[in-house]
Short mmCIF file of C-alpha atoms in Angstrom, two decimals:
data_model
loop_
_atom_site.label_atom_id
_atom_site.label_comp_id
_atom_site.label_asym_id
_atom_site.label_seq_id
_atom_site.Cartn_x
_atom_site.Cartn_y
_atom_site.Cartn_z
CA MET A 1 0.20 22.86 -8.75
CA LYS A 2 1.57 20.05 -10.91
CA LEU A 3 1.24 16.40 -9.93
CA ALA A 4 2.56 13.37 -11.79
CA VAL A 5 1.40 9.76 -11.47
CA VAL A 6 3.95 7.09 -12.41
CA GLY A 7 1.91 4.06 -13.39
CA GLY A 8 -0.86 6.33 -14.63
CA GLY A 9 -2.14 3.62 -16.95
CA SER A 10 -3.23 1.52 -13.96
CA THR A 11 -6.89 0.62 -13.72
CA TYR A 12 -6.65 2.16 -10.20
CA THR A 13 -6.10 5.61 -11.69
CA PRO A 14 -9.76 6.66 -12.22
CA GLU A 15 -10.25 6.23 -8.46
CA LEU A 16 -7.43 8.71 -7.94
CA ILE A 17 -8.80 11.07 -10.60
CA ASP A 18 -12.24 11.02 -8.97
CA GLY A 19 -10.66 12.08 -5.68
CA PHE A 20 -8.71 14.90 -7.32
CA ALA A 21 -11.93 16.11 -8.99
CA ARG A 22 -14.13 15.95 -5.88
CA LEU A 23 -11.54 17.36 -3.48
CA ARG A 24 -10.17 20.14 -5.66
CA ASP A 25 -10.58 22.69 -2.86
CA THR A 26 -8.28 20.57 -0.69
CA LEU A 27 -5.75 19.95 -3.48
CA PRO A 28 -6.08 22.48 -6.32
CA VAL A 29 -4.28 20.65 -9.13
CA SER A 30 -3.67 22.74 -12.23
CA GLU A 31 -1.76 20.07 -14.18
CA LEU A 32 -1.87 16.31 -13.81
CA VAL A 33 0.47 14.10 -15.84
CA LEU A 34 -0.20 10.38 -16.19
CA ILE A 35 3.01 8.50 -17.02
CA ASP A 36 3.08 4.90 -18.25
CA PRO A 37 4.99 2.89 -20.89
CA ALA A 38 1.80 0.99 -21.84
CA ALA A 39 0.53 3.41 -24.50
CA GLU A 40 -2.80 1.68 -25.21
CA ARG A 41 -3.82 1.46 -21.55
CA LEU A 42 -2.62 5.00 -20.93
CA GLU A 43 -4.80 6.37 -23.70
CA LEU A 44 -7.90 4.62 -22.35
CA VAL A 45 -7.27 5.74 -18.77
CA GLY A 46 -6.28 9.25 -19.82
CA GLY A 47 -9.43 9.69 -21.87
CA LEU A 48 -11.65 8.68 -18.97
CA ALA A 49 -9.64 10.89 -16.60
CA ARG A 50 -10.29 13.94 -18.78
CA ARG A 51 -14.00 13.14 -18.97
CA ILE A 52 -14.21 12.81 -15.17
CA PHE A 53 -12.58 16.22 -14.75
CA ALA A 54 -14.92 17.72 -17.34
CA ARG A 55 -18.04 16.23 -15.76
CA GLN A 56 -17.13 17.60 -12.35
CA GLY A 57 -16.06 20.98 -13.69
CA HIS A 58 -12.41 20.68 -12.71
CA PRO A 59 -10.32 23.30 -14.52
CA GLY A 60 -7.08 21.32 -14.37
CA ARG A 61 -5.32 19.94 -17.43
CA ILE A 62 -4.60 16.21 -17.78
CA THR A 63 -1.83 15.02 -20.08
CA THR A 64 -0.36 11.59 -20.76
CA THR A 65 3.15 10.54 -21.67
CA SER A 66 5.52 7.58 -21.74
CA ASP A 67 8.47 9.93 -21.14
CA LEU A 68 9.17 9.79 -17.42
CA ASP A 69 11.72 12.59 -17.35
CA ALA A 70 9.49 15.01 -19.22
CA GLY A 71 6.43 14.00 -17.22
CA VAL A 72 7.93 14.66 -13.80
CA GLU A 73 9.73 17.88 -14.70
CA GLY A 74 8.48 20.71 -12.53
CA ALA A 75 6.18 18.45 -10.49
CA ASP A 76 5.36 19.39 -6.92
CA ALA A 77 4.58 15.76 -6.02
CA VAL A 78 4.96 12.44 -7.78
CA LEU A 79 2.77 9.44 -6.93
CA ILE A 80 4.25 6.03 -7.73
CA GLN A 81 1.80 3.16 -8.25
CA LEU A 82 3.34 0.48 -10.42
CA ARG A 83 3.52 -3.28 -10.73
CA ILE A 84 6.65 -4.71 -12.32
CA GLY A 85 5.65 -7.74 -14.37
CA GLY A 86 1.95 -6.91 -14.23
CA GLN A 87 -0.74 -9.35 -13.17
CA ALA A 88 1.24 -12.22 -14.74
CA ALA A 89 3.99 -11.76 -12.15
CA ARG A 90 1.39 -11.41 -9.41
CA LEU A 91 -0.17 -14.71 -10.49
CA GLN A 92 3.21 -16.38 -10.03
CA ASP A 93 3.74 -14.75 -6.63
CA GLU A 94 0.41 -16.17 -5.49
CA THR A 95 1.02 -19.65 -6.92
CA TRP A 96 4.52 -21.07 -6.46
CA PRO A 97 4.76 -20.49 -2.66
CA LEU A 98 1.82 -22.88 -2.26
CA GLU A 99 4.01 -25.65 -3.66
CA CYS A 100 6.10 -25.34 -0.49
CA GLY A 101 3.12 -25.13 1.87
CA CYS A 102 3.41 -21.36 2.30
CA VAL A 103 0.90 -18.62 1.69
CA GLY A 104 0.94 -17.16 -1.83
CA GLN A 105 0.38 -13.42 -1.53
CA GLU A 106 1.73 -10.38 -3.33
CA THR A 107 2.87 -8.29 -0.35
CA THR A 108 3.96 -10.73 2.35
CA GLY A 109 5.78 -14.02 2.57
CA ALA A 110 7.74 -15.35 -0.39
CA GLY A 111 5.52 -13.66 -2.97
CA GLY A 112 6.00 -10.34 -1.25
CA LEU A 113 9.76 -10.82 -1.33
CA ALA A 114 9.64 -11.54 -5.07
CA LYS A 115 7.70 -8.33 -5.62
CA ALA A 116 10.21 -6.37 -3.54
CA LEU A 117 13.14 -7.75 -5.53
CA ARG A 118 11.50 -6.76 -8.82
CA THR A 119 10.30 -3.39 -7.60
CA VAL A 120 12.93 -1.70 -5.43
CA PRO A 121 15.58 -1.13 -8.15
CA VAL A 122 12.98 0.27 -10.55
CA VAL A 123 11.48 2.65 -8.00
CA LEU A 124 14.93 3.88 -6.95
CA ASP A 125 15.77 4.63 -10.59
CA ILE A 126 12.48 6.52 -10.97
CA ALA A 127 13.15 8.48 -7.77
CA GLU A 128 16.62 9.47 -8.93
CA ARG A 129 15.17 10.78 -12.19
CA VAL A 130 12.46 12.65 -10.27
CA TRP A 131 15.17 14.27 -8.13
CA ARG A 132 17.12 15.37 -11.19
CA ALA A 133 14.03 16.85 -12.85
CA SER A 134 12.27 18.25 -9.75
CA PRO A 135 14.56 18.19 -6.70
CA ASP A 136 11.93 19.66 -4.37
CA ALA A 137 9.15 17.24 -5.33
CA TRP A 138 7.65 14.91 -2.75
CA ILE A 139 7.38 11.24 -3.70
CA ILE A 140 4.27 9.44 -2.45
CA ASP A 141 4.68 5.69 -2.74
CA PHE A 142 1.63 3.47 -3.09
CA THR A 143 3.65 0.64 -4.64
CA ASN A 144 3.76 -2.60 -2.67
CA PRO A 145 5.42 -3.79 -0.57
CA VAL A 146 5.07 -0.19 0.66
CA GLY A 147 7.20 -0.56 3.80
CA ILE A 148 10.23 -2.01 2.01
CA VAL A 149 9.93 0.32 -0.99
CA THR A 150 9.56 3.39 1.23
CA ARG A 151 12.55 2.33 3.30
CA ALA A 152 14.64 2.05 0.13
CA LEU A 153 13.57 5.55 -0.92
CA LEU A 154 14.24 7.14 2.46
CA ARG A 155 17.60 5.45 2.92
CA ALA A 156 18.62 6.79 -0.50
CA GLY A 157 17.82 10.31 0.73
CA HIS A 158 14.61 10.97 -1.19
CA LYS A 159 11.72 13.12 0.05
CA ALA A 160 9.33 10.20 0.26
CA VAL A 161 6.31 9.05 2.24
CA GLY A 162 4.61 5.66 1.97
CA LEU A 163 0.84 5.40 1.78
CA CYS A 164 -1.59 2.53 2.30
CA ASN A 165 -5.39 2.49 2.29
CA VAL A 166 -5.84 0.03 5.20
CA ALA A 167 -6.12 2.74 7.87
CA ILE A 168 -8.54 4.96 5.96
CA GLY A 169 -10.63 1.88 5.18
CA PHE A 170 -10.91 1.08 8.89
CA GLN A 171 -11.67 4.71 9.66
CA ARG A 172 -14.59 4.74 7.22
CA ARG A 173 -15.89 1.36 8.37
CA PHE A 174 -15.72 2.26 12.07
CA ALA A 175 -17.35 5.64 11.48
CA ALA A 176 -20.29 3.94 9.76
CA LEU A 177 -20.66 1.40 12.57
CA LEU A 178 -20.59 4.16 15.20
CA ASP A 179 -22.82 6.50 13.18
CA LEU A 180 -20.15 9.22 13.17
CA ALA A 181 -18.52 11.27 10.42
CA PRO A 182 -15.16 9.83 9.27
CA ALA A 183 -13.44 13.08 10.27
CA ASP A 184 -14.55 12.41 13.87
CA ILE A 185 -12.65 9.10 13.99
CA HIS A 186 -8.95 8.99 14.86
CA LEU A 187 -7.15 5.64 14.91
CA ASP A 188 -4.35 4.49 17.19
CA HIS A 189 -2.89 2.61 14.23
CA VAL A 190 0.46 0.95 14.97
CA GLY A 191 2.84 -1.46 13.23
CA LEU A 192 4.42 -2.00 9.84
CA ASN A 193 2.78 -1.80 6.46
CA HIS A 194 0.29 -4.67 6.20
CA LEU A 195 1.14 -5.67 9.78
CA THR A 196 -0.88 -3.27 11.93
CA TRP A 197 -3.32 -3.20 14.80
CA GLU A 198 -5.93 -0.61 15.78
CA LEU A 199 -5.18 -0.13 19.47
CA GLY A 200 -7.74 2.64 19.90
CA VAL A 201 -10.57 4.35 18.03
CA ARG A 202 -10.77 7.91 19.32
CA ARG A 203 -13.44 10.52 18.93
CA GLY A 204 -12.21 13.83 17.57
CA GLY A 205 -8.44 13.45 17.72
CA PRO A 206 -5.40 11.71 19.22
CA ASP A 207 -6.41 12.59 22.79
CA GLY A 208 -10.14 11.96 22.39
CA GLU A 209 -12.37 9.38 24.06
CA ASP A 210 -11.47 5.81 23.11
CA LEU A 211 -14.51 4.23 21.48
CA LEU A 212 -12.85 0.87 20.75
CA PRO A 213 -14.44 -1.00 23.71
CA ARG A 214 -17.86 0.25 22.63
CA LEU A 215 -17.12 -0.67 19.02
CA LEU A 216 -16.12 -4.21 19.91
CA ASP A 217 -19.04 -4.67 22.32
CA GLY A 218 -21.56 -3.77 19.66
CA HIS A 219 -19.96 -4.77 16.38
CA ALA A 220 -17.35 -7.48 16.94
CA GLU A 221 -19.15 -9.96 14.66
CA ALA A 222 -19.22 -7.52 11.75
CA ILE A 223 -15.58 -6.55 12.23
CA ALA A 224 -14.51 -10.18 12.52
CA ALA A 225 -16.27 -10.93 9.25
CA ASP A 226 -14.50 -7.99 7.58
CA ILE A 227 -11.04 -9.18 8.59
CA ARG A 228 -11.96 -12.86 8.16
CA LEU A 229 -10.88 -13.95 11.62
CA PRO A 230 -13.03 -15.58 14.31
CA ARG A 231 -14.73 -13.24 16.75
CA ALA A 232 -12.97 -15.13 19.52
CA VAL A 233 -9.66 -13.70 18.29
CA LEU A 234 -10.98 -10.15 18.62
CA ASP A 235 -12.41 -10.91 22.06
CA ARG A 236 -9.07 -12.23 23.28
CA LEU A 237 -6.94 -9.45 21.75
CA GLY A 238 -9.21 -6.53 22.56
CA VAL A 239 -7.83 -4.71 19.50
CA VAL A 240 -8.53 -4.90 15.76
CA PRO A 241 -5.79 -6.47 13.63
CA SER A 242 -5.46 -5.61 9.96
CA TYR A 243 -6.98 -8.21 7.66
CA TYR A 244 -3.40 -9.00 6.56
CA LEU A 245 -2.83 -10.49 10.02
CA ARG A 246 -4.97 -13.40 8.88
CA TYR A 247 -1.93 -14.64 6.94
CA PHE A 248 -0.15 -14.94 10.31
CA TYR A 249 -2.97 -15.89 12.69
CA ALA A 250 -4.60 -18.42 10.34
CA HIS A 251 -1.77 -19.26 7.94
CA ASP A 252 -2.48 -22.96 7.37
CA GLU A 253 -6.19 -22.32 6.87
CA VAL A 254 -5.38 -19.66 4.27
CA VAL A 255 -2.98 -21.99 2.45
CA ARG A 256 -5.71 -24.64 2.22
CA GLU A 257 -8.17 -22.07 0.86
CA LEU A 258 -5.73 -20.71 -1.72
CA ALA A 259 -4.95 -24.19 -2.98
CA THR A 260 -8.60 -24.83 -3.86
CA LYS A 261 -9.83 -21.61 -5.46
CA PRO A 262 -8.83 -19.25 -8.29
CA SER A 263 -6.10 -16.80 -7.39
CA ARG A 264 -6.83 -13.18 -6.67
CA ALA A 265 -4.46 -12.31 -9.53
CA ALA A 266 -6.65 -14.22 -12.00
CA GLU A 267 -9.75 -12.44 -10.69
CA VAL A 268 -8.09 -9.05 -10.95
CA ALA A 269 -6.76 -9.73 -14.45
CA ALA A 270 -10.28 -10.54 -15.65
CA MET A 271 -11.62 -7.47 -13.87
CA GLU A 272 -8.96 -5.27 -15.48
CA ARG A 273 -9.92 -6.45 -18.96
CA GLU A 274 -13.53 -5.53 -18.22
CA LEU A 275 -12.54 -2.17 -16.73
CA LEU A 276 -10.38 -1.23 -19.72
CA ALA A 277 -13.28 -2.03 -22.04
CA LEU A 278 -15.48 0.27 -19.97
CA TYR A 279 -12.83 3.00 -19.94
CA GLY A 280 -12.85 2.97 -23.74
CA ASP A 281 -16.52 3.99 -23.86
CA PRO A 282 -16.53 7.72 -24.77
CA ALA A 283 -19.85 8.13 -22.92
CA LEU A 284 -18.37 7.04 -19.59
CA ASP A 285 -17.46 10.10 -17.51
CA GLU A 286 -17.33 8.72 -13.95
CA LYS A 287 -15.54 5.87 -12.25
CA PRO A 288 -17.54 2.67 -12.83
CA ALA A 289 -19.02 0.70 -9.94
CA LEU A 290 -16.83 -2.28 -10.89
CA LEU A 291 -13.76 -0.34 -9.81
CA ALA A 292 -14.77 -0.75 -6.15
CA ARG A 293 -14.10 -4.50 -6.50
CA ARG A 294 -10.61 -3.87 -7.92
CA GLY A 295 -9.25 -2.80 -4.53
CA GLY A 296 -7.70 0.41 -3.28
CA ALA A 297 -10.87 1.76 -1.64
CA PHE A 298 -10.46 5.36 -0.39
CA TYR A 299 -6.94 5.51 -1.85
CA SER A 300 -7.84 8.76 -3.57
CA GLU A 301 -8.96 10.50 -0.37
CA ALA A 302 -5.84 9.36 1.47
CA ALA A 303 -3.59 10.49 -1.39
CA VAL A 304 -5.27 13.88 -1.69
CA ASP A 305 -5.07 14.54 2.05
CA LEU A 306 -1.41 13.50 2.20
CA ALA A 307 -0.37 15.54 -0.83
CA ALA A 308 -2.27 18.58 0.47
CA SER A 309 -0.49 18.42 3.83
CA LEU A 310 2.95 17.88 2.28
CA LEU A 311 2.48 20.76 -0.12
CA GLY A 312 1.39 22.97 2.74
CA ASP A 313 -0.75 25.99 3.44
CA GLY A 314 -1.61 28.16 0.52
CA ASN A 315 -2.24 25.12 -1.66
CA GLY A 316 -5.57 24.22 -0.10
CA GLY A 317 -4.13 21.94 2.55
CA GLY A 318 -2.20 22.28 5.76
CA PRO A 319 -0.86 20.28 8.70
CA ALA A 320 -2.90 17.21 9.59
CA VAL A 321 -2.61 13.91 11.45
CA GLN A 322 -2.54 10.99 9.02
CA VAL A 323 -1.40 7.38 8.95
CA VAL A 324 1.74 7.09 6.84
CA ASN A 325 4.85 4.98 6.33
CA THR A 326 8.00 6.78 7.45
CA PHE A 327 11.24 6.35 9.37
CA ASN A 328 10.78 5.01 12.89
CA ASN A 329 13.17 7.49 14.54
CA GLY A 330 12.46 6.19 18.04
CA THR A 331 8.69 5.86 17.66
CA LEU A 332 8.88 2.14 18.43
CA PRO A 333 11.95 1.97 20.71
CA PHE A 334 12.60 -1.70 20.04
CA LEU A 335 13.21 -1.01 16.31
CA PRO A 336 16.16 0.74 14.66
CA ASP A 337 15.62 4.38 13.75
CA ASP A 338 15.83 3.63 10.02
CA ALA A 339 13.09 1.00 10.10
CA VAL A 340 9.92 2.18 8.36
CA VAL A 341 6.79 2.04 10.50
CA GLU A 342 3.14 2.66 9.68
CA VAL A 343 1.76 4.96 12.34
CA GLN A 344 -0.15 8.17 12.85
CA ALA A 345 1.97 11.22 12.15
CA ARG A 346 1.59 14.97 11.99
CA VAL A 347 2.25 15.87 8.37
CA ASP A 348 3.16 19.28 6.96
CA GLY A 349 5.56 20.76 4.43
CA ALA A 350 8.53 19.42 6.38
CA GLY A 351 7.20 15.86 6.09
CA PRO A 352 5.71 13.43 8.61
CA ARG A 353 6.57 13.40 12.31
CA PRO A 354 5.19 10.30 14.06
CA LEU A 355 3.08 10.81 17.16
CA ALA A 356 4.01 9.09 20.40
CA VAL A 357 2.96 5.45 20.66
CA PRO A 358 2.29 3.74 24.02
CA ALA A 359 4.41 0.74 24.99
CA LEU A 360 3.29 -2.23 22.92
CA ASP A 361 2.27 -5.62 24.25
CA PRO A 362 5.04 -8.14 23.45
CA LEU A 363 2.44 -10.06 21.43
CA TYR A 364 2.58 -7.29 18.84
CA ALA A 365 6.08 -5.94 19.43
CA GLY A 366 7.61 -9.38 18.91
CA LEU A 367 5.99 -9.92 15.53
CA ILE A 368 6.80 -6.36 14.43
CA ALA A 369 10.47 -6.86 15.36
CA HIS A 370 10.55 -10.22 13.57
CA VAL A 371 9.11 -8.85 10.34
CA THR A 372 11.38 -5.80 10.53
CA ALA A 373 14.39 -8.13 10.60
CA TYR A 374 13.01 -9.87 7.51
CA GLU A 375 12.56 -6.47 5.82
CA ASP A 376 16.21 -5.63 6.55
CA LEU A 377 17.29 -8.76 4.73
CA ALA A 378 14.74 -8.33 1.94
CA LEU A 379 15.97 -4.83 1.19
CA ASP A 380 19.57 -6.04 1.20
CA ALA A 381 18.63 -8.73 -1.33
CA ALA A 382 16.76 -6.21 -3.47
CA LEU A 383 19.72 -3.81 -3.52
CA ARG A 384 22.58 -6.27 -3.92
CA GLY A 385 21.05 -9.46 -5.31
CA GLY A 386 22.42 -12.93 -4.76
CA ARG A 387 20.87 -16.30 -4.06
CA GLU A 388 22.16 -16.48 -0.50
CA ARG A 389 20.62 -13.11 0.39
CA VAL A 390 17.26 -14.30 -0.95
CA PHE A 391 17.53 -17.49 1.10
CA ARG A 392 18.39 -15.55 4.27
CA ALA A 393 15.42 -13.23 3.82
CA LEU A 394 13.06 -16.15 3.33
CA LEU A 395 14.48 -18.07 6.29
CA ALA A 396 13.93 -14.97 8.46
CA HIS A 397 10.29 -14.51 7.47
CA PRO A 398 7.88 -15.76 10.16
CA LEU A 399 5.66 -17.32 7.47
CA VAL A 400 8.59 -19.47 6.26
CA GLY A 401 11.14 -20.04 9.03
CA GLN A 402 12.32 -23.53 8.00
CA ALA A 403 15.51 -24.16 6.05
CA ASP A 404 14.08 -26.71 3.61
CA ARG A 405 11.11 -24.48 2.84
CA ALA A 406 13.36 -21.45 2.39
CA GLU A 407 15.55 -23.47 0.02
CA GLY A 408 12.62 -24.61 -2.10
CA LEU A 409 11.11 -21.13 -2.16
CA THR A 410 14.45 -19.61 -3.18
CA ASP A 411 14.68 -21.98 -6.15
CA ARG A 412 11.16 -21.15 -7.27
CA LEU A 413 11.48 -17.40 -6.73
CA LEU A 414 14.59 -17.17 -8.87
CA ALA A 415 13.19 -19.45 -11.58
CA HIS A 416 10.00 -17.40 -11.92
CA ASN A 417 11.69 -13.98 -11.84
CA LYS A 418 14.76 -14.33 -14.07
CA GLU A 419 13.53 -11.79 -16.59
CA HIS A 420 13.19 -9.13 -13.87
CA LEU A 421 16.40 -9.92 -11.90
CA PRO A 422 19.52 -9.42 -14.04
CA TRP A 423 21.74 -10.95 -11.38
CA ALA A 424 19.67 -14.17 -11.35
#
């Protein structure tokens, strides 16, 4: 089995490599290609990746290349994890929205739109080249904003599934709080990427006993601290919102915080410099502890499980229920079929098929519908460009919603992204 990772020079990659090494019975990779235009980073990451495989006795071969077409040729699956503009662009996404009183964040709000505009055309070009080189390959997208990027891929006809680590993070956290094995925990996870709620926490499978009331009775304070919302919010909702919901439920508080502390982009940039220095140590043959602070916890396990299910029986995997990003196709009846939702789905070689979702409280359905409308406009702007399309997307976003703010944000977005947006 051949896998390729586009963005293989990312400091995330050793997390992925560690998962491939530990879970080789689930996903028996014979060849892994790391693809990245940043030759120096790629060499550091590739060297550590080979040492991790060697330490854990993995027989697979790891190669590195800057040649995308050669790297993806013959691949069974291609993982895309890239950041157009690097941490410098992320720093801008987290900074200039604050000037208009809006949250600065890389996946939602104005910053998330900027990232989508930079990213969608590049990912579509990569996907087209993957199709030409390996028409049967699955594309697994971990590139933010995952929902918008996955929708672009699916609408263009690609065999693609979006992946996020929020659900698996909750699964592991809840299992620890309940003193259960992660495999015993099944989440009723519903919404859009980075806009989800855990409506149930079931023992054993989709039809198992719902442990959420017990979880909230005994551990609401700990969960509230994890998602950085007051316990009173959990008590009133009776469900667990993703920590990204804090940008909606406590927007003004978050804006005040962000205006008075270093950005996450600056923290990550410093962390990446330290990680790359560690990766260059020829004695290092395991992922360093520092990587856990970089983000992406349990990404490797989620990616391995998804790839194994997509590539089917006989390759170590098989059908499984997993949380993925895929076409709605009636799952949430108030959304169009070609919206991309993040829900539990049965995944096999034919792709994901979402499981049935109970009728949603209007409190959640309304916000999901609102953000889906924004994503429609964001994708249109990413595909066709134009200042007016950017303005319309920003005006539609529930974290903006005012004409003067949308105007100011549009000016700043275009000014800070000219080098990545030819039409601007």
